[in-house]
mmCIF file with all atom_site columns, C-alpha atoms and ligand atoms in Angstrom:
data_model
loop_
_atom_site.group_PDB
_atom_site.id
_atom_site.type_symbol
_atom_site.label_atom_id
_atom_site.label_alt_id
_atom_site.label_comp_id
_atom_site.label_asym_id
_atom_site.label_entity_id
_atom_site.label_seq_id
_atom_site.pdbx_PDB_ins_code
_atom_site.Cartn_x
_atom_site.Cartn_y
_atom_site.Cartn_z
_atom_site.occupancy
_atom_site.B_iso_or_equiv
_atom_site.pdbx_formal_charge
_atom_site.auth_seq_id
_atom_site.auth_comp_id
_atom_site.auth_asym_id
_atom_site.auth_atom_id
_atom_site.pdbx_PDB_model_num
ATOM   1   C CA  . UNK A 1 1   ? -24.222 9.179  7.017   1.00 49.00 ? 1173 UNK A CA  1
ATOM   2   C CA  . UNK A 1 2   ? -23.042 12.022 9.228   1.00 56.00 ? 1174 UNK A CA  1
ATOM   3   C CA  . UNK A 1 3   ? -19.716 12.268 7.536   1.00 87.00 ? 1175 UNK A CA  1
ATOM   4   C CA  . UNK A 1 4   ? -17.118 14.959 7.953   1.00 96.00 ? 1176 UNK A CA  1
ATOM   5   C CA  . UNK A 1 5   ? -14.908 16.275 5.194   1.00 97.00 ? 1177 UNK A CA  1
ATOM   6   C CA  . UNK A 1 6   ? -11.679 14.732 3.960   1.00 98.00 ? 1178 UNK A CA  1
ATOM   7   C CA  . UNK A 1 7   ? -9.025  16.944 2.326   1.00 98.00 ? 1179 UNK A CA  1
ATOM   8   C CA  . UNK A 1 8   ? -5.612  15.758 1.155   1.00 98.00 ? 1180 UNK A CA  1
ATOM   9   C CA  . UNK A 1 9   ? -2.575  17.726 -0.037  1.00 98.00 ? 1181 UNK A CA  1
ATOM   10  C CA  . UNK A 1 10  ? -0.179  16.464 -2.683  1.00 98.00 ? 1182 UNK A CA  1
ATOM   11  C CA  . UNK A 1 11  ? 2.882   17.813 -4.393  1.00 91.00 ? 1183 UNK A CA  1
ATOM   12  C CA  . UNK A 1 12  ? 6.525   17.193 -5.025  1.00 70.00 ? 1184 UNK A CA  1
ATOM   13  C CA  . UNK A 1 13  ? 9.291   17.892 -2.568  1.00 70.00 ? 1185 UNK A CA  1
ATOM   14  C CA  . UNK A 1 14  ? 9.655   21.616 -1.832  1.00 77.00 ? 1186 UNK A CA  1
ATOM   15  C CA  . UNK A 1 15  ? 6.245   22.640 -3.215  1.00 87.00 ? 1187 UNK A CA  1
ATOM   16  C CA  . UNK A 1 16  ? 5.219   24.624 -0.105  1.00 92.00 ? 1188 UNK A CA  1
ATOM   17  C CA  . UNK A 1 17  ? 2.702   22.012 0.993   1.00 96.00 ? 1189 UNK A CA  1
ATOM   18  C CA  . UNK A 1 18  ? 3.281   22.368 4.760   1.00 95.00 ? 1190 UNK A CA  1
ATOM   19  C CA  . UNK A 1 19  ? 2.767   26.127 4.659   1.00 96.00 ? 1191 UNK A CA  1
ATOM   20  C CA  . UNK A 1 20  ? -0.565  25.803 2.850   1.00 97.00 ? 1192 UNK A CA  1
ATOM   21  C CA  . UNK A 1 21  ? -1.735  23.006 5.133   1.00 98.00 ? 1193 UNK A CA  1
ATOM   22  C CA  . UNK A 1 22  ? -1.050  25.210 8.164   1.00 98.00 ? 1194 UNK A CA  1
ATOM   23  C CA  . UNK A 1 23  ? -2.948  28.151 6.657   1.00 98.00 ? 1195 UNK A CA  1
ATOM   24  C CA  . UNK A 1 24  ? -6.000  26.028 5.782   1.00 98.00 ? 1196 UNK A CA  1
ATOM   25  C CA  . UNK A 1 25  ? -6.032  24.333 9.175   1.00 98.00 ? 1197 UNK A CA  1
ATOM   26  C CA  . UNK A 1 26  ? -5.940  27.702 10.975  1.00 98.00 ? 1198 UNK A CA  1
ATOM   27  C CA  . UNK A 1 27  ? -8.663  29.231 8.819   1.00 96.00 ? 1199 UNK A CA  1
ATOM   28  C CA  . UNK A 1 28  ? -11.029 26.249 9.192   1.00 97.00 ? 1200 UNK A CA  1
ATOM   29  C CA  . UNK A 1 29  ? -10.405 26.128 12.944  1.00 97.00 ? 1201 UNK A CA  1
ATOM   30  C CA  . UNK A 1 30  ? -11.170 29.869 13.175  1.00 97.00 ? 1202 UNK A CA  1
ATOM   31  C CA  . UNK A 1 31  ? -14.477 29.214 11.413  1.00 95.00 ? 1203 UNK A CA  1
ATOM   32  C CA  . UNK A 1 32  ? -15.389 26.703 14.114  1.00 96.00 ? 1204 UNK A CA  1
ATOM   33  C CA  . UNK A 1 33  ? -14.634 23.426 12.339  1.00 96.00 ? 1205 UNK A CA  1
ATOM   34  C CA  . UNK A 1 34  ? -13.144 20.563 14.313  1.00 98.00 ? 1206 UNK A CA  1
ATOM   35  C CA  . UNK A 1 35  ? -9.991  19.899 12.296  1.00 98.00 ? 1207 UNK A CA  1
ATOM   36  C CA  . UNK A 1 36  ? -7.745  16.850 12.552  1.00 98.00 ? 1208 UNK A CA  1
ATOM   37  C CA  . UNK A 1 37  ? -4.365  17.211 10.873  1.00 98.00 ? 1209 UNK A CA  1
ATOM   38  C CA  . UNK A 1 38  ? -2.358  14.148 9.959   1.00 98.00 ? 1210 UNK A CA  1
ATOM   39  C CA  . UNK A 1 39  ? 0.306   13.007 7.525   1.00 98.00 ? 1211 UNK A CA  1
ATOM   40  C CA  . UNK A 1 40  ? 1.520   10.120 5.416   1.00 98.00 ? 1212 UNK A CA  1
ATOM   41  C CA  . UNK A 1 41  ? 3.385   7.965  5.815   1.00 98.00 ? 1213 UNK A CA  1
ATOM   42  C CA  . UNK A 1 42  ? 2.627   8.217  9.541   1.00 98.00 ? 1214 UNK A CA  1
ATOM   43  C CA  . UNK A 1 43  ? -0.116  9.672  11.695  1.00 98.00 ? 1215 UNK A CA  1
ATOM   44  C CA  . UNK A 1 44  ? -0.452  6.708  14.080  1.00 98.00 ? 1216 UNK A CA  1
ATOM   45  C CA  . UNK A 1 45  ? 2.175   5.039  16.261  1.00 98.00 ? 1217 UNK A CA  1
ATOM   46  C CA  . UNK A 1 46  ? 2.383   2.000  13.974  1.00 98.00 ? 1218 UNK A CA  1
ATOM   47  C CA  . UNK A 1 47  ? 2.386   4.058  10.766  1.00 98.00 ? 1219 UNK A CA  1
ATOM   48  C CA  . UNK A 1 48  ? 5.165   6.310  12.129  1.00 98.00 ? 1220 UNK A CA  1
ATOM   49  C CA  . UNK A 1 49  ? 7.277   3.195  12.744  1.00 98.00 ? 1221 UNK A CA  1
ATOM   50  C CA  . UNK A 1 50  ? 6.668   2.106  9.157   1.00 98.00 ? 1222 UNK A CA  1
ATOM   51  C CA  . UNK A 1 51  ? 7.633   5.637  8.044   1.00 98.00 ? 1223 UNK A CA  1
ATOM   52  C CA  . UNK A 1 52  ? 11.048  5.331  9.713   1.00 98.00 ? 1224 UNK A CA  1
ATOM   53  C CA  . UNK A 1 53  ? 11.626  2.053  7.938   1.00 98.00 ? 1225 UNK A CA  1
ATOM   54  C CA  . UNK A 1 54  ? 10.681  3.481  4.533   1.00 97.00 ? 1226 UNK A CA  1
ATOM   55  C CA  . UNK A 1 55  ? 12.596  6.755  4.695   1.00 96.00 ? 1227 UNK A CA  1
ATOM   56  C CA  . UNK A 1 56  ? 15.790  5.549  6.403   1.00 96.00 ? 1228 UNK A CA  1
ATOM   57  C CA  . UNK A 1 57  ? 18.646  6.180  3.910   1.00 95.00 ? 1229 UNK A CA  1
ATOM   58  C CA  . UNK A 1 58  ? 20.347  3.059  5.337   1.00 96.00 ? 1230 UNK A CA  1
ATOM   59  C CA  . UNK A 1 59  ? 17.652  0.869  3.720   1.00 97.00 ? 1231 UNK A CA  1
ATOM   60  C CA  . UNK A 1 60  ? 19.126  1.231  0.243   1.00 95.00 ? 1232 UNK A CA  1
ATOM   61  C CA  . UNK A 1 61  ? 18.391  -2.448 -0.502  1.00 97.00 ? 1233 UNK A CA  1
ATOM   62  C CA  . UNK A 1 62  ? 14.635  -1.991 -0.223  1.00 98.00 ? 1234 UNK A CA  1
ATOM   63  C CA  . UNK A 1 63  ? 12.809  -3.404 -3.220  1.00 98.00 ? 1235 UNK A CA  1
ATOM   64  C CA  . UNK A 1 64  ? 10.351  -1.052 -4.952  1.00 98.00 ? 1236 UNK A CA  1
ATOM   65  C CA  . UNK A 1 65  ? 7.487   -3.450 -4.352  1.00 98.00 ? 1237 UNK A CA  1
ATOM   66  C CA  . UNK A 1 66  ? 8.338   -3.685 -0.640  1.00 98.00 ? 1238 UNK A CA  1
ATOM   67  C CA  . UNK A 1 67  ? 8.267   0.102  -0.554  1.00 98.00 ? 1239 UNK A CA  1
ATOM   68  C CA  . UNK A 1 68  ? 4.821   0.183  -2.188  1.00 98.00 ? 1240 UNK A CA  1
ATOM   69  C CA  . UNK A 1 69  ? 3.445   -2.349 0.311   1.00 98.00 ? 1241 UNK A CA  1
ATOM   70  C CA  . UNK A 1 70  ? 4.900   -0.455 3.264   1.00 98.00 ? 1242 UNK A CA  1
ATOM   71  C CA  . UNK A 1 71  ? 3.257   2.820  2.194   1.00 98.00 ? 1243 UNK A CA  1
ATOM   72  C CA  . UNK A 1 72  ? -0.009  0.935  1.742   1.00 98.00 ? 1244 UNK A CA  1
ATOM   73  C CA  . UNK A 1 73  ? 0.385   -0.759 5.141   1.00 98.00 ? 1245 UNK A CA  1
ATOM   74  C CA  . UNK A 1 74  ? 0.968   2.569  6.887   1.00 98.00 ? 1246 UNK A CA  1
ATOM   75  C CA  . UNK A 1 75  ? -2.118  3.905  5.062   1.00 99.00 ? 1247 UNK A CA  1
ATOM   76  C CA  . UNK A 1 76  ? -4.338  0.942  6.016   1.00 98.00 ? 1248 UNK A CA  1
ATOM   77  C CA  . UNK A 1 77  ? -3.611  1.605  9.687   1.00 98.00 ? 1249 UNK A CA  1
ATOM   78  C CA  . UNK A 1 78  ? -4.118  5.371  9.420   1.00 98.00 ? 1250 UNK A CA  1
ATOM   79  C CA  . UNK A 1 79  ? -7.434  5.020  7.579   1.00 98.00 ? 1251 UNK A CA  1
ATOM   80  C CA  . UNK A 1 80  ? -8.894  2.594  10.094  1.00 98.00 ? 1252 UNK A CA  1
ATOM   81  C CA  . UNK A 1 81  ? -7.456  3.997  13.307  1.00 98.00 ? 1253 UNK A CA  1
ATOM   82  C CA  . UNK A 1 82  ? -7.742  7.722  12.683  1.00 98.00 ? 1254 UNK A CA  1
ATOM   83  C CA  . UNK A 1 83  ? -9.299  8.967  9.432   1.00 98.00 ? 1255 UNK A CA  1
ATOM   84  C CA  . UNK A 1 84  ? -12.521 6.945  9.356   1.00 98.00 ? 1256 UNK A CA  1
ATOM   85  C CA  . UNK A 1 85  ? -13.370 7.432  13.042  1.00 98.00 ? 1257 UNK A CA  1
ATOM   86  C CA  . UNK A 1 86  ? -12.758 11.203 12.746  1.00 98.00 ? 1258 UNK A CA  1
ATOM   87  C CA  . UNK A 1 87  ? -14.946 11.476 9.628   1.00 98.00 ? 1259 UNK A CA  1
ATOM   88  C CA  . UNK A 1 88  ? -17.690 9.497  11.331  1.00 97.00 ? 1260 UNK A CA  1
ATOM   89  C CA  . UNK A 1 89  ? -17.582 12.063 14.145  1.00 97.00 ? 1261 UNK A CA  1
ATOM   90  C CA  . UNK A 1 90  ? -18.139 14.794 11.544  1.00 97.00 ? 1262 UNK A CA  1
ATOM   91  C CA  . UNK A 1 91  ? -14.622 16.248 11.723  1.00 98.00 ? 1263 UNK A CA  1
ATOM   92  C CA  . UNK A 1 92  ? -12.593 17.782 8.927   1.00 98.00 ? 1264 UNK A CA  1
ATOM   93  C CA  . UNK A 1 93  ? -9.534  15.621 8.273   1.00 98.00 ? 1265 UNK A CA  1
ATOM   94  C CA  . UNK A 1 94  ? -6.579  17.204 6.487   1.00 98.00 ? 1266 UNK A CA  1
ATOM   95  C CA  . UNK A 1 95  ? -3.926  14.721 5.422   1.00 98.00 ? 1267 UNK A CA  1
ATOM   96  C CA  . UNK A 1 96  ? -0.452  15.680 4.176   1.00 98.00 ? 1268 UNK A CA  1
ATOM   97  C CA  . UNK A 1 97  ? -0.207  13.196 1.251   1.00 98.00 ? 1269 UNK A CA  1
ATOM   98  C CA  . UNK A 1 98  ? -2.440  10.184 0.648   1.00 98.00 ? 1270 UNK A CA  1
ATOM   99  C CA  . UNK A 1 99  ? -3.000  7.488  -1.980  1.00 98.00 ? 1271 UNK A CA  1
ATOM   100 C CA  . UNK A 1 100 ? -2.205  9.829  -4.931  1.00 98.00 ? 1272 UNK A CA  1
ATOM   101 C CA  . UNK A 1 101 ? 1.379   9.938  -3.591  1.00 98.00 ? 1273 UNK A CA  1
ATOM   102 C CA  . UNK A 1 102 ? 1.629   6.177  -4.041  1.00 98.00 ? 1274 UNK A CA  1
ATOM   103 C CA  . UNK A 1 103 ? 0.289   6.420  -7.580  1.00 98.00 ? 1275 UNK A CA  1
ATOM   104 C CA  . UNK A 1 104 ? 2.691   9.243  -8.453  1.00 97.00 ? 1276 UNK A CA  1
ATOM   105 C CA  . UNK A 1 105 ? 5.814   7.945  -6.659  1.00 96.00 ? 1277 UNK A CA  1
ATOM   106 C CA  . UNK A 1 106 ? 5.455   4.154  -6.801  1.00 98.00 ? 1278 UNK A CA  1
ATOM   107 C CA  . UNK A 1 107 ? 3.262   3.524  -9.883  1.00 98.00 ? 1279 UNK A CA  1
ATOM   108 C CA  . UNK A 1 108 ? 4.770   6.262  -12.101 1.00 98.00 ? 1280 UNK A CA  1
ATOM   109 C CA  . UNK A 1 109 ? 8.097   7.131  -10.398 1.00 97.00 ? 1281 UNK A CA  1
ATOM   110 C CA  . UNK A 1 110 ? 9.224   3.576  -9.629  1.00 97.00 ? 1282 UNK A CA  1
ATOM   111 C CA  . UNK A 1 111 ? 7.367   2.219  -12.653 1.00 98.00 ? 1283 UNK A CA  1
ATOM   112 C CA  . UNK A 1 112 ? 5.280   -0.347 -10.732 1.00 98.00 ? 1284 UNK A CA  1
ATOM   113 C CA  . UNK A 1 113 ? 2.162   0.517  -12.714 1.00 98.00 ? 1285 UNK A CA  1
ATOM   114 C CA  . UNK A 1 114 ? -1.293  -0.845 -11.935 1.00 98.00 ? 1286 UNK A CA  1
ATOM   115 C CA  . UNK A 1 115 ? -0.171  -3.045 -9.018  1.00 98.00 ? 1287 UNK A CA  1
ATOM   116 C CA  . UNK A 1 116 ? -0.028  0.050  -6.823  1.00 98.00 ? 1288 UNK A CA  1
ATOM   117 C CA  . UNK A 1 117 ? -3.668  0.951  -7.378  1.00 98.00 ? 1289 UNK A CA  1
ATOM   118 C CA  . UNK A 1 118 ? -4.699  -2.627 -6.675  1.00 98.00 ? 1290 UNK A CA  1
ATOM   119 C CA  . UNK A 1 119 ? -2.820  -2.858 -3.352  1.00 98.00 ? 1291 UNK A CA  1
ATOM   120 C CA  . UNK A 1 120 ? -4.245  0.482  -2.322  1.00 98.00 ? 1292 UNK A CA  1
ATOM   121 C CA  . UNK A 1 121 ? -7.841  -0.488 -2.973  1.00 98.00 ? 1293 UNK A CA  1
ATOM   122 C CA  . UNK A 1 122 ? -7.485  -2.559 0.194   1.00 98.00 ? 1294 UNK A CA  1
ATOM   123 C CA  . UNK A 1 123 ? -5.532  0.080  2.096   1.00 98.00 ? 1295 UNK A CA  1
ATOM   124 C CA  . UNK A 1 124 ? -7.964  2.924  1.404   1.00 98.00 ? 1296 UNK A CA  1
ATOM   125 C CA  . UNK A 1 125 ? -11.104 0.828  1.855   1.00 95.00 ? 1297 UNK A CA  1
ATOM   126 C CA  . UNK A 1 126 ? -13.465 3.289  0.082   1.00 94.00 ? 1298 UNK A CA  1
ATOM   127 C CA  . UNK A 1 127 ? -12.217 6.193  2.162   1.00 97.00 ? 1299 UNK A CA  1
ATOM   128 C CA  . UNK A 1 128 ? -11.316 8.556  -0.684  1.00 97.00 ? 1300 UNK A CA  1
ATOM   129 C CA  . UNK A 1 129 ? -10.739 12.292 -0.216  1.00 98.00 ? 1301 UNK A CA  1
ATOM   130 C CA  . UNK A 1 130 ? -13.561 14.728 -0.967  1.00 97.00 ? 1302 UNK A CA  1
ATOM   131 C CA  . UNK A 1 131 ? -10.927 17.148 -2.216  1.00 98.00 ? 1303 UNK A CA  1
ATOM   132 C CA  . UNK A 1 132 ? -7.252  16.861 -3.094  1.00 98.00 ? 1304 UNK A CA  1
ATOM   133 C CA  . UNK A 1 133 ? -5.084  19.946 -3.463  1.00 98.00 ? 1305 UNK A CA  1
ATOM   134 C CA  . UNK A 1 134 ? -2.189  19.321 -5.827  1.00 98.00 ? 1306 UNK A CA  1
ATOM   135 C CA  . UNK A 1 135 ? 0.564   21.922 -5.535  1.00 98.00 ? 1307 UNK A CA  1
ATOM   136 C CA  . UNK A 1 136 ? 2.206   21.937 -8.917  1.00 96.00 ? 1308 UNK A CA  1
ATOM   137 C CA  . UNK A 1 137 ? 5.844   22.905 -9.118  1.00 93.00 ? 1309 UNK A CA  1
ATOM   138 C CA  . UNK A 1 138 ? 8.368   21.930 -11.729 1.00 88.00 ? 1310 UNK A CA  1
ATOM   139 C CA  . UNK A 1 139 ? 10.552  19.253 -10.055 1.00 86.00 ? 1311 UNK A CA  1
ATOM   140 C CA  . UNK A 1 140 ? 13.789  21.144 -10.801 1.00 82.00 ? 1312 UNK A CA  1
ATOM   141 C CA  . UNK A 1 141 ? 12.502  24.141 -8.846  1.00 77.00 ? 1313 UNK A CA  1
ATOM   142 C CA  . UNK A 1 142 ? 11.367  21.880 -6.012  1.00 68.00 ? 1314 UNK A CA  1
ATOM   143 C CA  . UNK A 1 143 ? 14.739  20.240 -5.619  1.00 65.00 ? 1315 UNK A CA  1
ATOM   144 C CA  . UNK A 1 144 ? 16.319  23.705 -5.569  1.00 67.00 ? 1316 UNK A CA  1
ATOM   145 C CA  . UNK A 1 145 ? 14.100  24.653 -2.626  1.00 66.00 ? 1317 UNK A CA  1
ATOM   146 C CA  . UNK A 1 146 ? 15.181  21.636 -0.558  1.00 66.00 ? 1318 UNK A CA  1
ATOM   147 C CA  . UNK A 1 147 ? 18.853  21.808 -1.596  1.00 72.00 ? 1319 UNK A CA  1
ATOM   148 C CA  . UNK A 1 148 ? 20.153  22.786 1.849   1.00 73.00 ? 1320 UNK A CA  1
ATOM   149 C CA  . UNK A 1 149 ? 18.429  19.971 3.791   1.00 77.00 ? 1321 UNK A CA  1
ATOM   150 C CA  . UNK A 1 150 ? 19.544  16.442 4.541   1.00 82.00 ? 1322 UNK A CA  1
ATOM   151 C CA  . UNK A 1 151 ? 17.724  14.091 2.141   1.00 86.00 ? 1323 UNK A CA  1
ATOM   152 C CA  . UNK A 1 152 ? 15.661  11.007 3.042   1.00 87.00 ? 1324 UNK A CA  1
ATOM   153 C CA  . UNK A 1 153 ? 15.701  7.835  0.923   1.00 83.00 ? 1325 UNK A CA  1
ATOM   154 C CA  . UNK A 1 154 ? 12.993  9.074  -1.474  1.00 82.00 ? 1326 UNK A CA  1
ATOM   155 C CA  . UNK A 1 155 ? 14.412  12.589 -1.846  1.00 83.00 ? 1327 UNK A CA  1
ATOM   156 C CA  . UNK A 1 156 ? 17.754  11.030 -2.782  1.00 80.00 ? 1328 UNK A CA  1
ATOM   157 C CA  . UNK A 1 157 ? 16.238  9.420  -5.890  1.00 80.00 ? 1329 UNK A CA  1
ATOM   158 C CA  . UNK A 1 158 ? 17.304  10.711 -9.300  1.00 87.00 ? 1330 UNK A CA  1
ATOM   159 C CA  . UNK A 1 159 ? 16.003  13.786 -11.134 1.00 89.00 ? 1331 UNK A CA  1
ATOM   160 C CA  . UNK A 1 160 ? 14.490  11.440 -13.681 1.00 93.00 ? 1332 UNK A CA  1
ATOM   161 C CA  . UNK A 1 161 ? 12.488  9.746  -10.916 1.00 94.00 ? 1333 UNK A CA  1
ATOM   162 C CA  . UNK A 1 162 ? 11.131  13.097 -9.722  1.00 92.00 ? 1334 UNK A CA  1
ATOM   163 C CA  . UNK A 1 163 ? 10.262  14.080 -13.276 1.00 94.00 ? 1335 UNK A CA  1
ATOM   164 C CA  . UNK A 1 164 ? 8.216   10.873 -13.636 1.00 96.00 ? 1336 UNK A CA  1
ATOM   165 C CA  . UNK A 1 165 ? 6.506   11.535 -10.299 1.00 95.00 ? 1337 UNK A CA  1
ATOM   166 C CA  . UNK A 1 166 ? 5.509   14.976 -11.530 1.00 95.00 ? 1338 UNK A CA  1
ATOM   167 C CA  . UNK A 1 167 ? 4.142   13.584 -14.783 1.00 96.00 ? 1339 UNK A CA  1
ATOM   168 C CA  . UNK A 1 168 ? 2.196   11.023 -12.732 1.00 97.00 ? 1340 UNK A CA  1
ATOM   169 C CA  . UNK A 1 169 ? 0.583   13.825 -10.752 1.00 97.00 ? 1341 UNK A CA  1
ATOM   170 C CA  . UNK A 1 170 ? -0.375  15.646 -13.958 1.00 97.00 ? 1342 UNK A CA  1
ATOM   171 C CA  . UNK A 1 171 ? -2.042  12.476 -15.236 1.00 98.00 ? 1343 UNK A CA  1
ATOM   172 C CA  . UNK A 1 172 ? -3.968  12.070 -11.982 1.00 98.00 ? 1344 UNK A CA  1
ATOM   173 C CA  . UNK A 1 173 ? -5.126  15.682 -12.231 1.00 98.00 ? 1345 UNK A CA  1
ATOM   174 C CA  . UNK A 1 174 ? -6.403  14.969 -15.727 1.00 98.00 ? 1346 UNK A CA  1
ATOM   175 C CA  . UNK A 1 175 ? -8.126  11.743 -14.653 1.00 98.00 ? 1347 UNK A CA  1
ATOM   176 C CA  . UNK A 1 176 ? -9.925  13.155 -11.599 1.00 98.00 ? 1348 UNK A CA  1
ATOM   177 C CA  . UNK A 1 177 ? -10.783 16.795 -12.345 1.00 97.00 ? 1349 UNK A CA  1
ATOM   178 C CA  . UNK A 1 178 ? -13.712 16.725 -9.908  1.00 96.00 ? 1350 UNK A CA  1
ATOM   179 C CA  . UNK A 1 179 ? -11.632 15.676 -6.923  1.00 98.00 ? 1351 UNK A CA  1
ATOM   180 C CA  . UNK A 1 180 ? -8.189  17.114 -7.645  1.00 98.00 ? 1352 UNK A CA  1
ATOM   181 C CA  . UNK A 1 181 ? -7.571  20.854 -7.684  1.00 98.00 ? 1353 UNK A CA  1
ATOM   182 C CA  . UNK A 1 182 ? -4.230  21.606 -9.297  1.00 98.00 ? 1354 UNK A CA  1
ATOM   183 C CA  . UNK A 1 183 ? -2.705  24.869 -8.084  1.00 97.00 ? 1355 UNK A CA  1
ATOM   184 C CA  . UNK A 1 184 ? 0.331   26.610 -9.560  1.00 96.00 ? 1356 UNK A CA  1
ATOM   185 C CA  . UNK A 1 185 ? 2.779   26.462 -6.641  1.00 95.00 ? 1357 UNK A CA  1
ATOM   186 C CA  . UNK A 1 186 ? 5.005   29.208 -8.077  1.00 93.00 ? 1358 UNK A CA  1
ATOM   187 C CA  . UNK A 1 187 ? 2.485   31.866 -7.005  1.00 93.00 ? 1359 UNK A CA  1
ATOM   188 C CA  . UNK A 1 188 ? 2.784   33.779 -3.722  1.00 95.00 ? 1360 UNK A CA  1
ATOM   189 C CA  . UNK A 1 189 ? 1.751   32.107 -0.447  1.00 96.00 ? 1361 UNK A CA  1
ATOM   190 C CA  . UNK A 1 190 ? -1.239  34.454 -0.286  1.00 97.00 ? 1362 UNK A CA  1
ATOM   191 C CA  . UNK A 1 191 ? -2.410  33.759 -3.850  1.00 97.00 ? 1363 UNK A CA  1
ATOM   192 C CA  . UNK A 1 192 ? -2.199  30.023 -3.386  1.00 97.00 ? 1364 UNK A CA  1
ATOM   193 C CA  . UNK A 1 193 ? -3.974  30.148 -0.024  1.00 98.00 ? 1365 UNK A CA  1
ATOM   194 C CA  . UNK A 1 194 ? -6.842  32.147 -1.554  1.00 97.00 ? 1366 UNK A CA  1
ATOM   195 C CA  . UNK A 1 195 ? -7.308  29.727 -4.429  1.00 97.00 ? 1367 UNK A CA  1
ATOM   196 C CA  . UNK A 1 196 ? -7.420  26.797 -2.011  1.00 98.00 ? 1368 UNK A CA  1
ATOM   197 C CA  . UNK A 1 197 ? -9.744  28.547 0.401   1.00 97.00 ? 1369 UNK A CA  1
ATOM   198 C CA  . UNK A 1 198 ? -12.225 29.431 -2.375  1.00 96.00 ? 1370 UNK A CA  1
ATOM   199 C CA  . UNK A 1 199 ? -12.542 25.818 -3.470  1.00 96.00 ? 1371 UNK A CA  1
ATOM   200 C CA  . UNK A 1 200 ? -12.760 24.457 0.078   1.00 96.00 ? 1372 UNK A CA  1
ATOM   201 C CA  . UNK A 1 201 ? -15.474 26.942 1.049   1.00 93.00 ? 1373 UNK A CA  1
ATOM   202 C CA  . UNK A 1 202 ? -17.432 26.195 -2.112  1.00 92.00 ? 1374 UNK A CA  1
ATOM   203 C CA  . UNK A 1 203 ? -17.424 22.484 -1.371  1.00 90.00 ? 1375 UNK A CA  1
ATOM   204 C CA  . UNK A 1 204 ? -18.087 22.715 2.335   1.00 86.00 ? 1376 UNK A CA  1
ATOM   205 C CA  . UNK A 1 205 ? -21.090 24.995 1.950   1.00 83.00 ? 1377 UNK A CA  1
ATOM   206 C CA  . UNK A 1 206 ? -22.845 22.213 0.052   1.00 76.00 ? 1378 UNK A CA  1
HETATM 207 P P1  . TYD B 2 .   ? 8.026   13.674 3.861   1.00 83.53 ? 77   TYD B P1  1
HETATM 208 O O1  . TYD B 2 .   ? 9.238   14.136 4.578   1.00 83.53 ? 77   TYD B O1  1
HETATM 209 O O2  . TYD B 2 .   ? 6.740   13.613 4.600   1.00 83.53 ? 77   TYD B O2  1
HETATM 210 O O3  . TYD B 2 .   ? 7.915   14.473 2.481   1.00 83.53 ? 77   TYD B O3  1
HETATM 211 P P2  . TYD B 2 .   ? 7.161   15.819 2.120   1.00 83.53 ? 77   TYD B P2  1
HETATM 212 O O4  . TYD B 2 .   ? 7.535   16.834 3.138   1.00 83.53 ? 77   TYD B O4  1
HETATM 213 O O5  . TYD B 2 .   ? 7.689   16.085 0.746   1.00 83.53 ? 77   TYD B O5  1
HETATM 214 O O6  . TYD B 2 .   ? 5.698   15.471 2.117   1.00 83.53 ? 77   TYD B O6  1
HETATM 215 O O7  . TYD B 2 .   ? 8.385   12.227 3.261   1.00 83.53 ? 77   TYD B O7  1
HETATM 216 C C1  . TYD B 2 .   ? 7.512   11.483 2.559   1.00 83.53 ? 77   TYD B C1  1
HETATM 217 C C2  . TYD B 2 .   ? 8.196   10.978 1.320   1.00 83.53 ? 77   TYD B C2  1
HETATM 218 O O8  . TYD B 2 .   ? 7.553   9.773  0.917   1.00 83.53 ? 77   TYD B O8  1
HETATM 219 C C3  . TYD B 2 .   ? 8.065   11.941 0.139   1.00 83.53 ? 77   TYD B C3  1
HETATM 220 O O9  . TYD B 2 .   ? 9.298   12.004 -0.566  1.00 83.53 ? 77   TYD B O9  1
HETATM 221 C C4  . TYD B 2 .   ? 7.028   11.287 -0.752  1.00 83.53 ? 77   TYD B C4  1
HETATM 222 C C5  . TYD B 2 .   ? 7.131   9.842  -0.423  1.00 83.53 ? 77   TYD B C5  1
HETATM 223 N N1  . TYD B 2 .   ? 5.881   9.066  -0.535  1.00 83.53 ? 77   TYD B N1  1
HETATM 224 C C6  . TYD B 2 .   ? 5.796   8.032  -1.471  1.00 83.53 ? 77   TYD B C6  1
HETATM 225 O O10 . TYD B 2 .   ? 6.753   7.780  -2.222  1.00 83.53 ? 77   TYD B O10 1
HETATM 226 N N2  . TYD B 2 .   ? 4.652   7.296  -1.550  1.00 83.53 ? 77   TYD B N2  1
HETATM 227 C C7  . TYD B 2 .   ? 3.589   7.504  -0.723  1.00 83.53 ? 77   TYD B C7  1
HETATM 228 O O11 . TYD B 2 .   ? 2.547   6.803  -0.807  1.00 83.53 ? 77   TYD B O11 1
HETATM 229 C C8  . TYD B 2 .   ? 3.679   8.574  0.255   1.00 83.53 ? 77   TYD B C8  1
HETATM 230 C C9  . TYD B 2 .   ? 2.538   8.850  1.178   1.00 83.53 ? 77   TYD B C9  1
HETATM 231 C C10 . TYD B 2 .   ? 4.858   9.318  0.304   1.00 83.53 ? 77   TYD B C10 1
#
């Protein structure tokens, strides 16, 4: 298989994820890699429409299970329309959030448990990341960093929800130490970028 390389970023709200994604994208592009940057939920026309539906604060009646299916639906489309084809062409795909978000937010945060993993087996279709960067920041600090912004439907959830999401991420990190690199997101931008870059280079040289 002439497969590319699939990297995902995870972390709670306000963990500095976008900044680190931008830095990694620029450095890989400068080294000559063909990089495709995408995000979840979204990344294709259909998935972006599903995103609007999920995040709209007006949809306060949405059932947790509906939410889990919608994230998985957006993911199924993104995997088949964009991620798999790009990897088959040997590109590096960087995705802002992926299936670990559903495990952390829907399985742990919403308390839906194992159902979320089951649904997502079909959505992901064997297309798992080679590397997942988890930016770890205490949820109270994260919510402080996004305090000034308008909040979407998920960001509006309670502190207790975000605490459970964070604990979910820590469990995932423990379960998949080979795939998930947990990074302390309270470090400086430069420190974090270096830690990420070291791991990415190590893996890509292989
Ligand atoms: P976004 O604005 O992209 O958040 P961020 O900048 O923090 O990445 O909104 C995505 C929101 O959706 C975010 O709060 C996390 C949540 N989410 C889930 O609950 N489950 C999922 O499977 C995914 C991909 C995201």
